[in-house]
Tab-separated table of C-alpha atoms and ligand atoms in Angstrom:
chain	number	residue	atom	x	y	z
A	98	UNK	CA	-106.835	-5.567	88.830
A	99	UNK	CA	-106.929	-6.741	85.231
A	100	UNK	CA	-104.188	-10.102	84.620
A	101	UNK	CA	-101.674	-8.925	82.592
A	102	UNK	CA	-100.751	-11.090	79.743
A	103	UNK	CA	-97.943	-13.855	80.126
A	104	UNK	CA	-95.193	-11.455	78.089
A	105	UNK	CA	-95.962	-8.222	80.067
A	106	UNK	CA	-95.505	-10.476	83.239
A	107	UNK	CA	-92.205	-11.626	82.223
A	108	UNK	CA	-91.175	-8.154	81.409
A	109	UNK	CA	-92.569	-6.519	84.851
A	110	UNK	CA	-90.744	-9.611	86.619
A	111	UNK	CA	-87.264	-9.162	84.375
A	112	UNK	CA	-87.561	-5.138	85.065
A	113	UNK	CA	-88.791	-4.808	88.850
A	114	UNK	CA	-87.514	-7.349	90.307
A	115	UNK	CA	-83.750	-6.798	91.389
A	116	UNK	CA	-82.392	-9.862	92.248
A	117	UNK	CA	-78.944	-8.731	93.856
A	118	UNK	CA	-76.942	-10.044	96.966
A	119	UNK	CA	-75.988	-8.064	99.590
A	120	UNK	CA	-72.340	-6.470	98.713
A	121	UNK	CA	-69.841	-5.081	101.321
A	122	UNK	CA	-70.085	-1.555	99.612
A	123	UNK	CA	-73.986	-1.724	101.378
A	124	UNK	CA	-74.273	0.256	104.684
A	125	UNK	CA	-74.227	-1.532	107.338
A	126	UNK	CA	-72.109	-3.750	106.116
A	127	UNK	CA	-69.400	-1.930	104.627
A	128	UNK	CA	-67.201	-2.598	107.904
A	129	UNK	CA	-64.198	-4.075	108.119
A	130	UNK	CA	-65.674	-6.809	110.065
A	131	UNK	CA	-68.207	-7.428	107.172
A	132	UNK	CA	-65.388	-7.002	104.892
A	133	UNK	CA	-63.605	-10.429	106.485
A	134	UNK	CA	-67.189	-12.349	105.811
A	135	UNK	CA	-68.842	-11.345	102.774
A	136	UNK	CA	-67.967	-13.513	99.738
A	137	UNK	CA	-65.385	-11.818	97.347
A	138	UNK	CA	-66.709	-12.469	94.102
A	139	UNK	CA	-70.263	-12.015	93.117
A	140	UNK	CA	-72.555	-14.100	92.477
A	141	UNK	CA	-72.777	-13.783	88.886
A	142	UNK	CA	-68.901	-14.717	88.650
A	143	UNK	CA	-69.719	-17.302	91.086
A	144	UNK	CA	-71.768	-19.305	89.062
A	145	UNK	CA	-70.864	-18.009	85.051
A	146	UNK	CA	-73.431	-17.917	82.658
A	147	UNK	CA	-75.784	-20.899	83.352
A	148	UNK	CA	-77.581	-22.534	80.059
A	149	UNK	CA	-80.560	-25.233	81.609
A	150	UNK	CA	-81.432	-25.130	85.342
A	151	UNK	CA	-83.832	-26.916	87.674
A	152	UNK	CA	-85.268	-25.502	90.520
A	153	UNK	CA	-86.259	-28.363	92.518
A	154	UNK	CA	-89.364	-28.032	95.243
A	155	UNK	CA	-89.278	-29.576	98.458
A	156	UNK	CA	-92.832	-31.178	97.870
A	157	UNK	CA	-93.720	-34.591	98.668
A	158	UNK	CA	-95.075	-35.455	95.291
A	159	UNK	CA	-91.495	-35.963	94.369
A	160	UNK	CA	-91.558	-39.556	95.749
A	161	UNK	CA	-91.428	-41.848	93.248
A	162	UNK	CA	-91.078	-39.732	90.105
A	163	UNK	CA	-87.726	-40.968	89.257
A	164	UNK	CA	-86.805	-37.391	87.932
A	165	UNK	CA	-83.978	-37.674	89.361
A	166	UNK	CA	-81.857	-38.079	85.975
A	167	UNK	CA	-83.881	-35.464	84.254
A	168	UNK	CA	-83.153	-33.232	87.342
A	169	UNK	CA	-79.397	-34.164	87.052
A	170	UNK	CA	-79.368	-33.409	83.317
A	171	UNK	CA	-79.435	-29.270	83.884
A	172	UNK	CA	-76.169	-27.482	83.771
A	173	UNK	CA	-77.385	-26.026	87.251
A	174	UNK	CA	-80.116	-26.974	90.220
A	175	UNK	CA	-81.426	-25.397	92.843
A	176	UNK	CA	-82.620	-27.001	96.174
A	177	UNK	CA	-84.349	-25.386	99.364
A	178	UNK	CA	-83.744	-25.655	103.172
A	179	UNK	CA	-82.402	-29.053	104.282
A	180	UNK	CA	-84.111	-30.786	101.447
A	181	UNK	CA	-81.713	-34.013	101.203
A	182	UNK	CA	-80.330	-35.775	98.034
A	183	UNK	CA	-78.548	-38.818	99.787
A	184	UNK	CA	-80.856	-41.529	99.329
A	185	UNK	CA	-83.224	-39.757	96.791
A	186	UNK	CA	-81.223	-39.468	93.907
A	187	UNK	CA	-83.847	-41.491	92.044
A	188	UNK	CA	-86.654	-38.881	92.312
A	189	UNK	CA	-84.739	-35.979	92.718
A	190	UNK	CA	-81.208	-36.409	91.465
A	191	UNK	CA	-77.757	-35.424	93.323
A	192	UNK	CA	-76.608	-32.304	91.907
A	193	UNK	CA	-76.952	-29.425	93.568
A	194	UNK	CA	-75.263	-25.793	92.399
A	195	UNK	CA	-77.269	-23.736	94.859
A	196	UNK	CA	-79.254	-23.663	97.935
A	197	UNK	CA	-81.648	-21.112	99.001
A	198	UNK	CA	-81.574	-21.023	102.885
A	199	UNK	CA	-84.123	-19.475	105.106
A	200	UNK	CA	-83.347	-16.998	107.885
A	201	UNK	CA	-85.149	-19.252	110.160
A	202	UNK	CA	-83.453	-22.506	109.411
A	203	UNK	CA	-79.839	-20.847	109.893
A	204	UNK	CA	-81.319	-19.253	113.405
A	205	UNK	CA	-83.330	-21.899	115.364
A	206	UNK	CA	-81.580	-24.939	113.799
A	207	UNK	CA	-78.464	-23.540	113.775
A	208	UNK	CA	-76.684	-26.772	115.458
A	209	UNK	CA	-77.624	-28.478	112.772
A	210	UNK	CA	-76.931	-25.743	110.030
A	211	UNK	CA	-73.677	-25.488	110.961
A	212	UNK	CA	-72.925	-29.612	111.406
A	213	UNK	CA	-74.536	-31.175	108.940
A	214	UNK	CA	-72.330	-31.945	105.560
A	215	UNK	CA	-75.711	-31.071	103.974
A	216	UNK	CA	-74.840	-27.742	103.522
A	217	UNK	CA	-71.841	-28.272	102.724
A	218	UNK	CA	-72.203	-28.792	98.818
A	219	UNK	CA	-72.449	-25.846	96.246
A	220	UNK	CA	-73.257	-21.860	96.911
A	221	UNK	CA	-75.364	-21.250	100.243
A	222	UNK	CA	-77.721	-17.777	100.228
A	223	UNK	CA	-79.765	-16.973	102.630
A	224	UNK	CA	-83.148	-14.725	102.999
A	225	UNK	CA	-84.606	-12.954	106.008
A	226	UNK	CA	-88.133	-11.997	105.655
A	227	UNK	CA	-87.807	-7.908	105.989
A	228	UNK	CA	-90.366	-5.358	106.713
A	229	UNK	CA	-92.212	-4.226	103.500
A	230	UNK	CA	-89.551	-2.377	101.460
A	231	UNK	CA	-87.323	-1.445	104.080
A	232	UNK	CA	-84.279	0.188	103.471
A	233	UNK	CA	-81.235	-2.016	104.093
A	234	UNK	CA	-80.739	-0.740	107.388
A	235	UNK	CA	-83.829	-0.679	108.755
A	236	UNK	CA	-84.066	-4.346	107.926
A	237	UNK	CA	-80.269	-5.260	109.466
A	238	UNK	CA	-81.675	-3.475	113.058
A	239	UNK	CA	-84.767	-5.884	113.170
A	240	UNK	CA	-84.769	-8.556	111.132
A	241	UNK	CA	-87.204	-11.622	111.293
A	242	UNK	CA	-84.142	-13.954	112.221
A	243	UNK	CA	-81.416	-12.770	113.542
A	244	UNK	CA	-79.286	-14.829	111.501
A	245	UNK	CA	-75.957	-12.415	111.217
A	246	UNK	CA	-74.283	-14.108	113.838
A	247	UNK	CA	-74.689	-17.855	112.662
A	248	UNK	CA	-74.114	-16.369	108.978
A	249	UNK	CA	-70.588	-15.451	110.134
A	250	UNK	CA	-69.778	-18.794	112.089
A	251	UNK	CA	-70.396	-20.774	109.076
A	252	UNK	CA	-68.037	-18.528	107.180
A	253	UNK	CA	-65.448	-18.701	109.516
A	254	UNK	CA	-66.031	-22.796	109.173
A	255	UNK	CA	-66.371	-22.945	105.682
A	256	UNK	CA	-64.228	-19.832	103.902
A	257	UNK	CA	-64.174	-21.268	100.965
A	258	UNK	CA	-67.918	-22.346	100.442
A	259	UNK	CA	-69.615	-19.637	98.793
A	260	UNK	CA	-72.345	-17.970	100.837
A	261	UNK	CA	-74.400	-15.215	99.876
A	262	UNK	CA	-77.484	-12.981	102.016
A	263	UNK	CA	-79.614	-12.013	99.635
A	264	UNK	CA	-80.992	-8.137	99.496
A	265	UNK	CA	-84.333	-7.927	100.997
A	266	UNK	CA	-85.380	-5.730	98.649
A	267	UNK	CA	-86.241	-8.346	96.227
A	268	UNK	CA	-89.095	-9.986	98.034
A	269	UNK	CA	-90.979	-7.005	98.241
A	270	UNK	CA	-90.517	-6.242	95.044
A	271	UNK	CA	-91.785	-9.898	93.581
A	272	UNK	CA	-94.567	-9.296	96.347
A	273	UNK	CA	-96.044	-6.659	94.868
A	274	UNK	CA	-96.252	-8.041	91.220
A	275	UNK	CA	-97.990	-11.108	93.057
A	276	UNK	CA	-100.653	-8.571	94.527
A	277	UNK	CA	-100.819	-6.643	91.268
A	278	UNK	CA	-102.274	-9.623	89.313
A	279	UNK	CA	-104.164	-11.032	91.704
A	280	UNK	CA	-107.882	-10.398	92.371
A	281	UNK	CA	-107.841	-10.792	96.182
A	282	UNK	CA	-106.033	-9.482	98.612
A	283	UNK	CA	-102.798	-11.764	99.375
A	284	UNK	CA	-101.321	-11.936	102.915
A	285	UNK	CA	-98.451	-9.627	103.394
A	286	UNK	CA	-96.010	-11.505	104.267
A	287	UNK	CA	-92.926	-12.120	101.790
A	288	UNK	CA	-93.004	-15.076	98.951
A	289	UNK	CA	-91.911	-18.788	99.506
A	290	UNK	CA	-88.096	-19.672	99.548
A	291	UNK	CA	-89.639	-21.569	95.953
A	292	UNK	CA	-90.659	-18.379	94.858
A	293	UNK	CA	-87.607	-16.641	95.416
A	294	UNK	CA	-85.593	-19.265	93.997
A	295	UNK	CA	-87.149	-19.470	90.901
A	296	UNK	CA	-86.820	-15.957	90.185
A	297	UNK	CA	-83.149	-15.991	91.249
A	298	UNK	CA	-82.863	-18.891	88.888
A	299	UNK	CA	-84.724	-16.796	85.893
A	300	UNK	CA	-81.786	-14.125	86.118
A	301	UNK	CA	-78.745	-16.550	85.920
A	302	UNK	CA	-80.011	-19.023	83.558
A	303	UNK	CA	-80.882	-19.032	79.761
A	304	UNK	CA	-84.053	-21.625	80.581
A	305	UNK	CA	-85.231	-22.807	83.846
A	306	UNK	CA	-87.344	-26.070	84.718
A	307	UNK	CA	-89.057	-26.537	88.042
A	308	UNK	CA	-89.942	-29.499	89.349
A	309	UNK	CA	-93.465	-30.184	91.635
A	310	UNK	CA	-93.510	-26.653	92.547
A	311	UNK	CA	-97.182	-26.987	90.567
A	312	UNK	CA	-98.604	-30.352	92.106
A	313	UNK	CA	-98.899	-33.187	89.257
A	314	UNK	CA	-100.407	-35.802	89.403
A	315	UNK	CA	-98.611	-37.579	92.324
A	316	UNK	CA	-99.388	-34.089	94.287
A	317	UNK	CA	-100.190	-35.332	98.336
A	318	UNK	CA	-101.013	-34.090	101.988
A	319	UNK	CA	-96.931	-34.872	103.005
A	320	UNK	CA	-95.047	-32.079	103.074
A	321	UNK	CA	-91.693	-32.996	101.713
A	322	UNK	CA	-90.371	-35.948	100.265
A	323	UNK	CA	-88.107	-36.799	103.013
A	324	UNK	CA	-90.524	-36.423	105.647
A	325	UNK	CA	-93.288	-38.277	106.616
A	326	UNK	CA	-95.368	-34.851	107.686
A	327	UNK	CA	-98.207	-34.029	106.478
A	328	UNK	CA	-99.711	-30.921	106.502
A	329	UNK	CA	-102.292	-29.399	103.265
A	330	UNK	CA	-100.759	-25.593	103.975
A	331	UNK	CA	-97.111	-26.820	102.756
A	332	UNK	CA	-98.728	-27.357	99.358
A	333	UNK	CA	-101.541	-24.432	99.517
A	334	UNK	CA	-99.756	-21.866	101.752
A	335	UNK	CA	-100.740	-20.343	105.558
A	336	UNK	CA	-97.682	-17.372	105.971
A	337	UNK	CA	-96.660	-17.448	102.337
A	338	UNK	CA	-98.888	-16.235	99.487
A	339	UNK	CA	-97.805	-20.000	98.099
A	340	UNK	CA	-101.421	-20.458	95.998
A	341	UNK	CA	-101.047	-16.816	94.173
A	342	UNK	CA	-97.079	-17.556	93.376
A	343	UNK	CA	-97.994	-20.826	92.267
A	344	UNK	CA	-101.419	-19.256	89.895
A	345	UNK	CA	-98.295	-16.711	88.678
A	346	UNK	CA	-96.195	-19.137	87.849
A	347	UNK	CA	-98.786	-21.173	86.011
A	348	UNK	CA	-99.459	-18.294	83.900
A	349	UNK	CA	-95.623	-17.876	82.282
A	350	UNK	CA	-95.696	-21.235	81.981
A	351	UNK	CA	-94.041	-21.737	78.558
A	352	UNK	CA	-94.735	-25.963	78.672
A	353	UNK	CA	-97.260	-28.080	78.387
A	354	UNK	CA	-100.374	-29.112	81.243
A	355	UNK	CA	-99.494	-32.846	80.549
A	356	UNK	CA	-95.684	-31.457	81.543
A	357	UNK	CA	-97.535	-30.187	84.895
A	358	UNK	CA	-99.582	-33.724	85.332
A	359	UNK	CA	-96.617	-36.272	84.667
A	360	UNK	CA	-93.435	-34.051	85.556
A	361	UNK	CA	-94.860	-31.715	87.876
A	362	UNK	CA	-92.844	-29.365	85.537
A	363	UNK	CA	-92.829	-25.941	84.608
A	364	UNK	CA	-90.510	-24.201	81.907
A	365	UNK	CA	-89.959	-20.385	82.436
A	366	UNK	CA	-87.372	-18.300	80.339
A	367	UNK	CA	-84.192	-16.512	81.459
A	368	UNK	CA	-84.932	-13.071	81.616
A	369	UNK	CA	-82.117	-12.652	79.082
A	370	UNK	CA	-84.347	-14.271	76.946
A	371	UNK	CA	-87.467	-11.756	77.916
A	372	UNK	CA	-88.227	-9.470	74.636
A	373	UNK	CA	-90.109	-6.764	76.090
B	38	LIG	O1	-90.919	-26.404	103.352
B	38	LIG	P1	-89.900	-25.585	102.651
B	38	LIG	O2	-90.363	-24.034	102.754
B	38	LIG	O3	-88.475	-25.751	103.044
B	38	LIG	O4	-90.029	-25.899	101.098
B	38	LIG	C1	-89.258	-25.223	100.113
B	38	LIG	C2	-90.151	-24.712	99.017
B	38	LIG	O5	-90.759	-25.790	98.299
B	38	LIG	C3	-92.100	-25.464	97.924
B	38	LIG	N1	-93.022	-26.498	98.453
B	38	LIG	C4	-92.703	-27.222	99.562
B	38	LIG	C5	-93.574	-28.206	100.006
B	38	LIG	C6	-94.753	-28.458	99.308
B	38	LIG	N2	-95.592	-29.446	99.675
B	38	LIG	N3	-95.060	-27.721	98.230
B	38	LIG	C7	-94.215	-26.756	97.778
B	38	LIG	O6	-94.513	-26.100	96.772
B	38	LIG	C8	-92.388	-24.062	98.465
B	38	LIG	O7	-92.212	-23.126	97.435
B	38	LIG	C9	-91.312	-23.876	99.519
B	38	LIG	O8	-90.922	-22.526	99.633
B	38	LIG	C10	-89.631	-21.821	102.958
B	38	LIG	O9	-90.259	-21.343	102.008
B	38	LIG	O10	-88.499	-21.407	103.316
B	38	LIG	C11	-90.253	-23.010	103.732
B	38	LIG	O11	-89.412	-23.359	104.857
B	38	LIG	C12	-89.980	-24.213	105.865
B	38	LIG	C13	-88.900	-24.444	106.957
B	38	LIG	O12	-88.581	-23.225	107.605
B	38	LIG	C14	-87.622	-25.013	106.298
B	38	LIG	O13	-87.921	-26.230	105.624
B	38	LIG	C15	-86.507	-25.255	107.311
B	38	LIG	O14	-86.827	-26.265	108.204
B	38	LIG	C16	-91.264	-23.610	106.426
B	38	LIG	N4	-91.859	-24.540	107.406
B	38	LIG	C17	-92.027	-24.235	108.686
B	38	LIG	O15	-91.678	-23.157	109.156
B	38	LIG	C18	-92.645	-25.312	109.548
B	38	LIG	C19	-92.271	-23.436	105.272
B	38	LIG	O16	-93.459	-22.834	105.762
B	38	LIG	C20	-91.670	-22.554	104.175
């Protein structure tokens, strides 16, 4: 399995990978029921046309890079799980347009999903790790989380929040690009929330900066920057394929290594800017 150059990458990503939100015209949730819970608008009218974004990783080499006004600076950012800004800002700004949920977070910490004013700022989606390509049903009789249930409590609590699930199809898809260019076999389980949001990122924005999702210079054991864990596998991956996302996303890098080693940042186009 030959690489593929930088420009055919960007052009597999931009024209495999179908980054779409689940819609009440998909079976099984084209019920009235779903009907009552499923955000209105779309995404894409959610949100507008987005010019600079950051995608910001949870990664404990954030502390003390004072990025946070660089962060701050994008029209749009993007934060994971319960990754906190209050009493951050400084390293990793305040701003935040959209956060990518797991299934798992929404499930077993639900309590806290549902009380903490965390969540409560900018669009919410959420991803379920699904078999590999499963059709939509398939996927809504077993999925990894059963996160449904919680999805719809939140709703009822916050109608007005915008709060997508996002079609499994897409990791699957991204997946198999990852195994495509990589020369060993990669576990099979579905990419990192980073991952995911990076890509989502690359099909609403014009440019997109991420932030410590490669390691720089500061890169550490701790997990996250608001956590005093530490654990190697948060950096280097154990269930997700995290060290062949992070060689992919090296490779369409379009800025600089001393960007990597200072910033820990990476600039990747908007797909609508993808010539293929
Ligand atoms: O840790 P997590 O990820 O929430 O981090 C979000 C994304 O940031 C990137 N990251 C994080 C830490 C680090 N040292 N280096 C990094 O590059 C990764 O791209 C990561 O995806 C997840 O992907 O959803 C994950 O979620 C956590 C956990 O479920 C949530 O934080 C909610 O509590 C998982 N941890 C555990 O299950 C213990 C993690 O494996 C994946």
């Amino acid at each position: 399995a030959a690489k593929l150059s930088p420009e055919k990458l960007l052009c597999q990503l931009r024209d495999r990978v179908n980054v779409t939100m689940i819609e009440g015209s998909d079976g099984p949730f084209d019920t009235s029921e779903w009907q009552q819970y499923l955000p209105g608008k779309s995404l894409n009218e959610t949100v507008g046309r987005l010019g600079h974004c950051a995608v910001v990783s949870s990664a404990g080499s954030l502390k003390s890079s004072h990025l946070g006004q660089e962060i701050d600076s994008h029209d749009a950012v993007l934060r994971f799980n319960g990754a906190p800004t209050r009493g951050f800002q400084e390293d990793v700004g305040q701003k935040t347009t959209i956060r990518l949920v797991n299934s798992q977070l929404v499930t077993v910490e639900e309590q806290q999903f549902l009380r903490e004013a965390l969540y409560n700022t900018g669009i919410l989606i959420v991803w379920d790790p699904a078999p590999y390509h499963a059709e939509i049903h398939e996927w809504y009789r077993k999925p990894d989380y059963n996160f449904f249930e919680s999805y719809k409590s939140y709703r009822s609590m916050h109608p007005e929040q915008p709060f997508y699930i996002l079609n499994p199809k897409m990791q699957w898809q991204l997946w198999d690009i990852l195994q495509e260019n990589s020369l060993e076999h990669i576990q099979p389980n579905p990419p990192s929330s980073g991952m995911l949001g990076i890509v989502i990122m690359m099909t609403l924005c014009d440019e997109v900066d991420v932030y410590e999702f490669l390691p720089s210079k500061r890169q550490t054991d701790i997990c996250h920057y608001y956590q005093k864990f530490h654990d190697r596998a948060c950096t280097m991956g154990a269930y997700h394929p995290l060290l062949f996302e992070k060689n992919l996303v090296k490779h369409i890098n379009q800025g600089t290594d001393e960007d990597i080693y200072t910033h820990g940042k990476v600039t990747l186009p908007g797909f609508r800017n993808v010539r293929c």
